[in-house]
Protein backbone atom coordinates (compact mmCIF):
# COMPACT_ATOMS: atom_id res chain seq x y z
CA UNK A 1 0.00 0.00 0.00
CA UNK A 2 2.81 2.38 0.89
CA UNK A 3 4.62 1.55 -2.35
CA UNK A 4 1.51 2.39 -4.39
CA UNK A 5 1.11 5.72 -2.62
CA UNK A 6 4.80 6.57 -3.16
CA UNK A 7 4.59 5.65 -6.85
CA UNK A 8 1.43 7.74 -7.30
CA UNK A 9 2.98 10.74 -5.50
CA UNK A 10 6.20 10.52 -7.53
CA UNK A 11 4.22 10.18 -10.77
CA UNK A 12 2.06 13.19 -9.92
CA UNK A 13 5.15 15.23 -9.04
CA UNK A 14 6.80 14.29 -12.34
CA UNK A 15 3.66 15.23 -14.29
CA UNK A 16 3.44 18.55 -12.45
CA UNK A 17 7.11 19.26 -13.17
CA UNK A 18 6.64 18.47 -16.86
CA UNK A 19 3.57 20.71 -17.04
CA UNK A 20 5.43 23.55 -15.31
CA UNK A 21 8.39 23.20 -17.69
CA UNK A 22 6.08 23.19 -20.72
CA UNK A 23 4.20 26.26 -19.45
CA UNK A 24 7.47 28.11 -18.81
CA UNK A 25 8.73 27.22 -22.30
CA UNK A 26 5.49 28.43 -23.88
CA UNK A 27 5.65 31.70 -21.93
CA UNK A 28 9.27 32.24 -22.98
CA UNK A 29 8.38 31.49 -26.61
CA UNK A 30 5.50 33.99 -26.51
CA UNK A 31 7.76 36.65 -24.97
CA UNK A 32 10.39 36.07 -27.66
CA UNK A 33 7.78 36.31 -30.43
CA UNK A 34 6.40 39.53 -28.95
CA UNK A 35 9.92 40.99 -28.73
CA UNK A 36 10.63 40.07 -32.35
CA UNK A 37 7.35 41.67 -33.46
CA UNK A 38 8.19 44.84 -31.50
CA UNK A 39 11.66 45.00 -33.08
CA UNK A 40 10.19 44.54 -36.57
CA UNK A 41 7.61 47.27 -35.96
CA UNK A 42 10.30 49.65 -34.68
CA UNK A 43 12.49 48.94 -37.73
CA UNK A 44 9.56 49.54 -40.09
CA UNK A 45 8.70 52.82 -38.35
CA UNK A 46 12.33 53.98 -38.53
CA UNK A 47 12.52 53.11 -42.24
CA UNK A 48 9.26 54.96 -42.95
CA UNK A 49 10.48 58.04 -41.06
CA UNK A 50 13.82 58.00 -42.91
CA UNK A 51 12.05 57.69 -46.27
CA UNK A 52 9.72 60.57 -45.39
CA UNK A 53 12.68 62.75 -44.35
CA UNK A 54 14.50 61.93 -47.60
CA UNK A 55 11.38 62.77 -49.64
CA UNK A 56 10.97 66.10 -47.82
CA UNK A 57 14.65 66.97 -48.35
CA UNK A 58 14.42 66.10 -52.06
CA UNK A 59 11.27 68.20 -52.49
CA UNK A 60 12.85 71.17 -50.69
CA UNK A 61 16.03 70.91 -52.78
CA UNK A 62 14.01 70.70 -56.00
CA UNK A 63 11.95 73.73 -54.96
CA UNK A 64 15.11 75.72 -54.19
CA UNK A 65 16.61 74.73 -57.55
CA UNK A 66 13.44 75.76 -59.39
CA UNK A 67 13.34 79.11 -57.57
CA UNK A 68 17.03 79.75 -58.29
CA UNK A 69 16.66 78.82 -61.97
CA UNK A 70 13.55 80.96 -62.41
CA UNK A 71 15.13 83.86 -60.52
CA UNK A 72 18.40 83.71 -62.48
CA UNK A 73 16.78 83.39 -65.95
CA UNK A 74 14.06 86.01 -65.56
CA UNK A 75 14.57 89.43 -67.12
CA UNK A 76 14.32 91.59 -65.21
CA UNK A 77 14.80 89.32 -62.16
CA UNK A 78 11.58 89.22 -60.13
CA UNK A 79 11.59 90.61 -56.63
CA UNK A 80 10.83 87.44 -54.68
CA UNK A 81 11.83 88.80 -51.31
Coordinates of C-alpha atoms in Angstrom, one line a residue:
X1 CA 0.0 0.0 0.0
X2 CA 2.8 2.4 0.9
X3 CA 4.6 1.6 -2.4
X4 CA 1.5 2.4 -4.4
X5 CA 1.1 5.7 -2.6
X6 CA 4.8 6.6 -3.2
X7 CA 4.6 5.6 -6.8
X8 CA 1.4 7.7 -7.3
X9 CA 3.0 10.7 -5.5
X10 CA 6.2 10.5 -7.5
X11 CA 4.2 10.2 -10.8
X12 CA 2.1 13.2 -9.9
X13 CA 5.2 15.2 -9.0
X14 CA 6.8 14.3 -12.3
X15 CA 3.7 15.2 -14.3
X16 CA 3.4 18.5 -12.5
X17 CA 7.1 19.3 -13.2
X18 CA 6.6 18.5 -16.9
X19 CA 3.6 20.7 -17.0
X20 CA 5.4 23.5 -15.3
X21 CA 8.4 23.2 -17.7
X22 CA 6.1 23.2 -20.7
X23 CA 4.2 26.3 -19.4
X24 CA 7.5 28.1 -18.8
X25 CA 8.7 27.2 -22.3
X26 CA 5.5 28.4 -23.9
X27 CA 5.6 31.7 -21.9
X28 CA 9.3 32.2 -23.0
X29 CA 8.4 31.5 -26.6
X30 CA 5.5 34.0 -26.5
X31 CA 7.8 36.7 -25.0
X32 CA 10.4 36.1 -27.7
X33 CA 7.8 36.3 -30.4
X34 CA 6.4 39.5 -29.0
X35 CA 9.9 41.0 -28.7
X36 CA 10.6 40.1 -32.4
X37 CA 7.4 41.7 -33.5
X38 CA 8.2 44.8 -31.5
X39 CA 11.7 45.0 -33.1
X40 CA 10.2 44.5 -36.6
X41 CA 7.6 47.3 -36.0
X42 CA 10.3 49.7 -34.7
X43 CA 12.5 48.9 -37.7
X44 CA 9.6 49.5 -40.1
X45 CA 8.7 52.8 -38.3
X46 CA 12.3 54.0 -38.5
X47 CA 12.5 53.1 -42.2
X48 CA 9.3 55.0 -43.0
X49 CA 10.5 58.0 -41.1
X50 CA 13.8 58.0 -42.9
X51 CA 12.1 57.7 -46.3
X52 CA 9.7 60.6 -45.4
X53 CA 12.7 62.8 -44.4
X54 CA 14.5 61.9 -47.6
X55 CA 11.4 62.8 -49.6
X56 CA 11.0 66.1 -47.8
X57 CA 14.6 67.0 -48.4
X58 CA 14.4 66.1 -52.1
X59 CA 11.3 68.2 -52.5
X60 CA 12.8 71.2 -50.7
X61 CA 16.0 70.9 -52.8
X62 CA 14.0 70.7 -56.0
X63 CA 11.9 73.7 -55.0
X64 CA 15.1 75.7 -54.2
X65 CA 16.6 74.7 -57.6
X66 CA 13.4 75.8 -59.4
X67 CA 13.3 79.1 -57.6
X68 CA 17.0 79.8 -58.3
X69 CA 16.7 78.8 -62.0
X70 CA 13.5 81.0 -62.4
X71 CA 15.1 83.9 -60.5
X72 CA 18.4 83.7 -62.5
X73 CA 16.8 83.4 -66.0
X74 CA 14.1 86.0 -65.6
X75 CA 14.6 89.4 -67.1
X76 CA 14.3 91.6 -65.2
X77 CA 14.8 89.3 -62.2
X78 CA 11.6 89.2 -60.1
X79 CA 11.6 90.6 -56.6
X80 CA 10.8 87.4 -54.7
X81 CA 11.8 88.8 -51.3

